[in-house]
Amino acid sequence: MPRSPPRDEVAADRFVFVATLDNARNLSNLLKAVHFRDQATVFASANGIRVTTEAAKSVQGNAFIQACIFQEFQVEEDSVMFVINLTVLLDCLTIFGASSLPGVTTALRMCYRGYGHPLTLFLEESGVVTVCKIQTQEPEETLDFDFCSTNVLNKIILQSESLREAFAELDMSSEVLQITMSPEKPYFRLSTFGNAGSTHCDYPKDSDMIEAFHCNQTQSNRYKISLLKPSTKALALSSKVSLRIDNRGFLSLQYMIRNDDGQICFVEYYCCPDEELGELES
């Protein structure tokens, strides 16, 4: 039977959303990957949870936690949506700190009664139970980047290790990162333009680091590094990354992350291209 905190306090109430986890770190690690703003929108449906953060109307991070990851997962309505302070939520999820004892985990039970009510967390570790109530707010519409797979021109799937190495080599004093994809050489190129001049990292399409390379036409777009930096949190946790660019130059970075139990979750970032690219090339 899944380990969970006592239910006496919650049995009498009707909740529109209930979820339990044997290991709260499986949730907190994913939320950290999209924690670049305090405010986050939580969307729960029968499929699982999506937690969304946004900045400058130009970048959006989405953490997806499938229902099967949870030991118990119930959504009583078609969907449940609310805004929460992500910093406070993460503080609560890690309230017991990083346990130094092997095999010791924090069990979590999340309950939400609906509009106007707080999100209640029951956290239990080694018999000690802590209850946290976090105020929720009315949800606002999240940005719709209208990113459709049918409009994707180029896609590459590569091992995250190689992208981490590239970011370590590139000049992050640059304001922009230029991504070039082409059916011909250089195939896949990352470029920065910093204080020390231009820096390029090239990947041949048959590189061991590349699992899939689908390029329909040559495409080169620049993205503000300040907008991409939040996604490096997800990159650090991931094993693979899918990079897609559509016909408008919009970028999708989808990171595959394995949790402590070996289950697969995804974090996806959308980013607008830098509007100054046309001026720079003309």
Coordinates of N, CA and C in Angstrom, one line a residue, residues 158-268:
L158 N 18.7 15.2 -29.3 CA 20.1 15.0 -28.9 C 20.3 14.7 -27.4
Q159 N 21.4 14.1 -27.1 CA 21.6 13.8 -25.6 C 21.9 15.2 -24.9
S160 N 21.3 15.3 -23.8 CA 21.5 16.5 -23.0 C 22.9 16.9 -22.7
E161 N 23.7 15.8 -22.5 CA 25.1 16.0 -22.1 C 25.8 16.9 -23.1
S162 N 25.5 16.7 -24.4 CA 26.2 17.5 -25.4 C 25.8 18.9 -25.4
L163 N 24.5 19.2 -25.1 CA 24.0 20.5 -25.1 C 24.6 21.3 -23.8
R164 N 24.7 20.5 -22.7 CA 25.3 21.1 -21.5 C 26.8 21.5 -21.8
E165 N 27.5 20.7 -22.5 CA 28.9 21.0 -22.9 C 28.9 22.2 -23.8
A166 N 28.0 22.3 -24.7 CA 28.0 23.4 -25.7 C 27.8 24.7 -24.9
F167 N 26.8 24.7 -24.0 CA 26.5 25.9 -23.2 C 27.7 26.3 -22.4
A168 N 28.5 25.4 -21.9 CA 29.7 25.7 -21.2 C 30.8 26.3 -22.0
E169 N 30.8 26.0 -23.3 CA 31.8 26.5 -24.2 C 31.4 27.9 -24.8
L170 N 30.1 28.1 -25.0 CA 29.7 29.3 -25.7 C 29.9 30.5 -24.8
D171 N 30.0 31.7 -25.4 CA 30.2 32.9 -24.6 C 28.9 33.5 -24.1
M172 N 28.6 33.3 -22.9 CA 27.3 33.7 -22.3 C 27.2 35.3 -22.0
S173 N 28.3 36.0 -22.4 CA 28.2 37.4 -22.4 C 27.4 38.0 -23.6
S174 N 27.2 37.1 -24.5 CA 26.4 37.4 -25.7 C 25.0 37.7 -25.3
E175 N 24.3 38.6 -26.0 CA 22.9 38.8 -25.7 C 22.0 37.8 -26.3
V176 N 22.5 37.2 -27.4 CA 21.6 36.2 -28.1 C 22.4 34.9 -28.4
L177 N 21.6 33.9 -28.6 CA 22.1 32.6 -29.1 C 21.5 32.4 -30.4
Q178 N 22.3 32.1 -31.4 CA 21.8 31.9 -32.8 C 21.8 30.4 -33.0
I179 N 20.7 29.8 -33.5 CA 20.5 28.4 -33.8 C 20.4 28.3 -35.3
T180 N 21.2 27.6 -35.9 CA 21.2 27.3 -37.3 C 21.0 25.8 -37.6
M181 N 20.0 25.5 -38.4 CA 19.8 24.1 -38.8 C 19.7 24.1 -40.3
S182 N 20.3 23.1 -40.9 CA 20.4 23.0 -42.4 C 20.5 21.6 -42.8
P183 N 19.9 21.2 -44.0 CA 20.1 19.9 -44.6 C 21.6 19.6 -45.0
E184 N 22.3 20.7 -45.2 CA 23.8 20.7 -45.5 C 24.6 21.2 -44.3
K185 N 25.9 21.1 -44.5 CA 26.8 21.6 -43.4 C 26.5 23.1 -43.2
P186 N 26.5 23.5 -41.9 CA 27.0 22.9 -40.7 C 25.9 22.0 -40.0
Y187 N 24.8 21.7 -40.7 CA 23.7 20.9 -40.1 C 23.1 21.5 -38.9
F188 N 23.8 21.5 -37.7 CA 23.3 22.1 -36.5 C 24.4 22.9 -35.8
R189 N 24.1 24.2 -35.7 CA 25.2 25.1 -35.2 C 24.6 26.0 -34.1
L190 N 25.3 26.2 -33.0 CA 24.9 27.1 -32.0 C 26.0 28.2 -32.0
S191 N 25.6 29.5 -32.0 CA 26.5 30.6 -32.1 C 26.2 31.7 -31.1
T192 N 27.3 32.2 -30.5 CA 27.1 33.4 -29.7 C 28.0 34.5 -30.2
F193 N 27.7 35.7 -29.7 CA 28.5 36.9 -30.2 C 28.8 37.8 -29.0
G194 N 29.8 37.4 -28.2 CA 30.1 38.1 -27.0 C 31.3 39.0 -27.1
N195 N 31.8 39.4 -25.9 CA 32.9 40.3 -25.8 C 34.1 39.8 -26.5
A196 N 34.3 38.5 -26.5 CA 35.5 37.9 -27.1 C 35.3 37.6 -28.6
G197 N 34.2 38.0 -29.2 CA 34.0 37.7 -30.6 C 33.0 36.6 -30.7
S198 N 32.9 36.0 -31.9 CA 31.9 35.0 -32.2 C 32.4 33.6 -31.8
T199 N 31.5 32.8 -31.3 CA 31.8 31.4 -30.9 C 30.8 30.5 -31.5
H200 N 31.3 29.4 -32.1 CA 30.3 28.4 -32.8 C 30.6 27.0 -32.2
C201 N 29.5 26.3 -32.1 CA 29.5 24.8 -31.8 C 28.8 24.1 -32.9
D202 N 29.4 23.2 -33.6 CA 28.8 22.5 -34.7 C 28.6 21.1 -34.4
Y203 N 27.5 20.5 -34.9 CA 27.2 19.1 -34.7 C 26.9 18.5 -36.1
P204 N 27.7 17.5 -36.5 CA 27.3 16.8 -37.8 C 26.0 16.0 -37.5
K205 N 25.2 15.8 -38.5 CA 23.9 15.1 -38.3 C 24.1 13.6 -37.9
D206 N 25.3 13.0 -38.2 CA 25.6 11.6 -37.8 C 26.4 11.5 -36.5
S207 N 26.4 12.6 -35.7 CA 27.1 12.6 -34.5 C 26.5 11.6 -33.5
D208 N 27.3 11.0 -32.7 CA 26.8 10.0 -31.7 C 25.9 10.7 -30.7
M209 N 26.0 12.0 -30.5 CA 25.2 12.7 -29.6 C 23.8 13.0 -30.2
I210 N 23.6 12.8 -31.5 CA 22.3 13.1 -32.1 C 21.5 11.8 -32.4
E211 N 20.3 11.8 -31.8 CA 19.5 10.6 -32.0 C 18.6 10.7 -33.2
A212 N 18.2 11.9 -33.5 CA 17.3 12.1 -34.7 C 17.6 13.5 -35.3
F213 N 17.6 13.5 -36.6 CA 17.8 14.8 -37.3 C 16.9 14.9 -38.5
H214 N 15.9 15.8 -38.3 CA 14.9 16.0 -39.4 C 15.0 17.5 -39.8
C215 N 15.6 17.8 -40.9 CA 15.7 19.2 -41.3 C 15.2 19.3 -42.8
N216 N 14.2 20.2 -42.9 CA 13.5 20.4 -44.2 C 14.1 21.5 -45.0
Q217 N 14.6 22.5 -44.3 CA 15.2 23.7 -45.0 C 16.1 24.4 -44.0
T218 N 17.0 25.2 -44.6 CA 18.0 26.0 -43.8 C 17.2 27.0 -43.0
Q219 N 17.5 27.1 -41.7 CA 16.8 28.0 -40.9 C 17.8 28.6 -39.8
S220 N 17.8 29.9 -39.6 CA 18.7 30.5 -38.7 C 17.9 31.6 -37.9
N221 N 17.9 31.4 -36.6 CA 17.1 32.3 -35.7 C 17.9 32.6 -34.5
R222 N 17.7 33.8 -34.0 CA 18.4 34.3 -32.7 C 17.4 34.4 -31.6
Y223 N 17.8 34.0 -30.4 CA 17.0 34.0 -29.2 C 17.8 34.7 -28.1
K224 N 17.1 35.5 -27.3 CA 17.7 36.2 -26.2 C 18.2 35.2 -25.2
I225 N 19.4 35.2 -24.8 CA 20.0 34.3 -23.8 C 19.3 34.5 -22.5
S226 N 18.9 35.7 -22.2 CA 18.2 35.9 -20.9 C 16.9 35.2 -20.8
L227 N 16.3 34.9 -22.0 CA 15.0 34.1 -22.0 C 15.3 32.6 -22.0
L228 N 16.5 32.2 -22.5 CA 16.8 30.8 -22.5 C 17.4 30.3 -21.2
K229 N 18.0 31.2 -20.5 CA 18.7 30.7 -19.3 C 17.8 29.9 -18.3
P230 N 16.5 30.3 -18.1 CA 15.7 29.5 -17.2 C 15.7 28.0 -17.6
S231 N 15.7 27.7 -18.9 CA 15.6 26.4 -19.3 C 16.8 25.5 -19.0
T232 N 17.9 26.1 -18.6 CA 19.1 25.3 -18.2 C 18.9 24.6 -16.9
K233 N 17.9 25.0 -16.1 CA 17.5 24.2 -14.9 C 17.0 22.8 -15.4
A234 N 16.2 22.8 -16.4 CA 15.6 21.5 -16.9 C 16.7 20.7 -17.6
L235 N 17.6 21.4 -18.3 CA 18.7 20.8 -19.0 C 19.6 20.0 -18.1
A236 N 19.8 20.6 -16.9 CA 20.7 20.0 -15.9 C 20.1 18.6 -15.4
L237 N 18.8 18.5 -15.4 CA 18.1 17.3 -14.9 C 17.8 16.3 -15.9
S238 N 17.9 16.7 -17.2 CA 17.4 15.8 -18.3 C 18.5 14.9 -18.9
S239 N 18.0 13.9 -19.6 CA 18.9 13.0 -20.3 C 18.9 13.2 -21.8
K240 N 17.7 13.6 -22.3 CA 17.6 13.9 -23.7 C 16.8 15.2 -23.9
V241 N 17.0 15.9 -25.1 CA 16.3 17.1 -25.3 C 15.8 17.1 -26.8
S242 N 14.6 17.4 -27.0 CA 14.1 17.6 -28.4 C 14.0 19.1 -28.7
L243 N 14.6 19.5 -29.7 CA 14.6 20.9 -30.1 C 13.9 21.1 -31.5
R244 N 12.8 21.9 -31.4 CA 12.0 22.0 -32.6 C 11.9 23.5 -32.9
I245 N 11.8 23.9 -34.2 CA 11.6 25.3 -34.6 C 10.6 25.3 -35.7
D246 N 9.5 26.2 -35.5 CA 8.5 26.2 -36.5 C 8.7 27.2 -37.6
N247 N 7.7 27.4 -38.5 CA 7.9 28.3 -39.6 C 8.0 29.8 -39.3
R248 N 7.7 30.1 -38.0 CA 7.8 31.5 -37.5 C 9.1 31.8 -36.8
G249 N 9.9 30.7 -36.6 CA 11.1 30.8 -35.8 C 10.9 30.5 -34.3
F250 N 9.7 30.2 -33.9 CA 9.4 29.9 -32.5 C 10.1 28.6 -32.1
L251 N 10.7 28.6 -30.9 CA 11.6 27.5 -30.5 C 10.8 26.7 -29.4
S252 N 10.9 25.4 -29.5 CA 10.4 24.5 -28.5 C 11.5 23.6 -28.0
L253 N 11.8 23.6 -26.7 CA 12.8 22.7 -26.1 C 12.1 21.8 -25.2
Q254 N 12.1 20.5 -25.5 CA 11.4 19.5 -24.6 C 12.4 18.6 -24.0
Y255 N 12.4 18.6 -22.7 CA 13.4 17.9 -21.9 C 12.8 16.6 -21.3
M256 N 13.5 15.5 -21.5 CA 13.1 14.2 -20.9 C 13.8 14.0 -19.6
I257 N 13.1 13.9 -18.5 CA 13.7 13.8 -17.2 C 13.2 12.5 -16.5
R258 N 14.1 11.8 -16.0 CA 13.8 10.6 -15.2 C 13.8 11.0 -13.7
N259 N 12.8 10.6 -13.0 CA 12.7 10.9 -11.6 C 13.5 9.8 -10.7
D260 N 13.4 9.9 -9.4 CA 14.1 9.0 -8.6 C 13.7 7.6 -8.7
D261 N 12.5 7.4 -9.2 CA 11.9 6.0 -9.4 C 12.1 5.5 -10.8
G262 N 12.8 6.3 -11.6 CA 13.1 5.9 -13.0 C 11.9 6.2 -14.0
Q263 N 10.9 6.9 -13.5 CA 9.8 7.2 -14.3 C 10.1 8.5 -15.2
I264 N 9.5 8.5 -16.4 CA 9.9 9.6 -17.3 C 8.8 10.8 -17.2
C265 N 9.3 12.0 -17.0 CA 8.5 13.2 -17.1 C 9.1 14.2 -18.1
F266 N 8.3 15.2 -18.4 CA 8.8 16.1 -19.4 C 8.6 17.6 -18.9
V267 N 9.6 18.4 -19.3 CA 9.5 19.8 -19.1 C 9.7 20.4 -20.5
E268 N 8.8 21.4 -20.9 CA 8.9 22.0 -22.2 C 9.0 23.5 -22.0

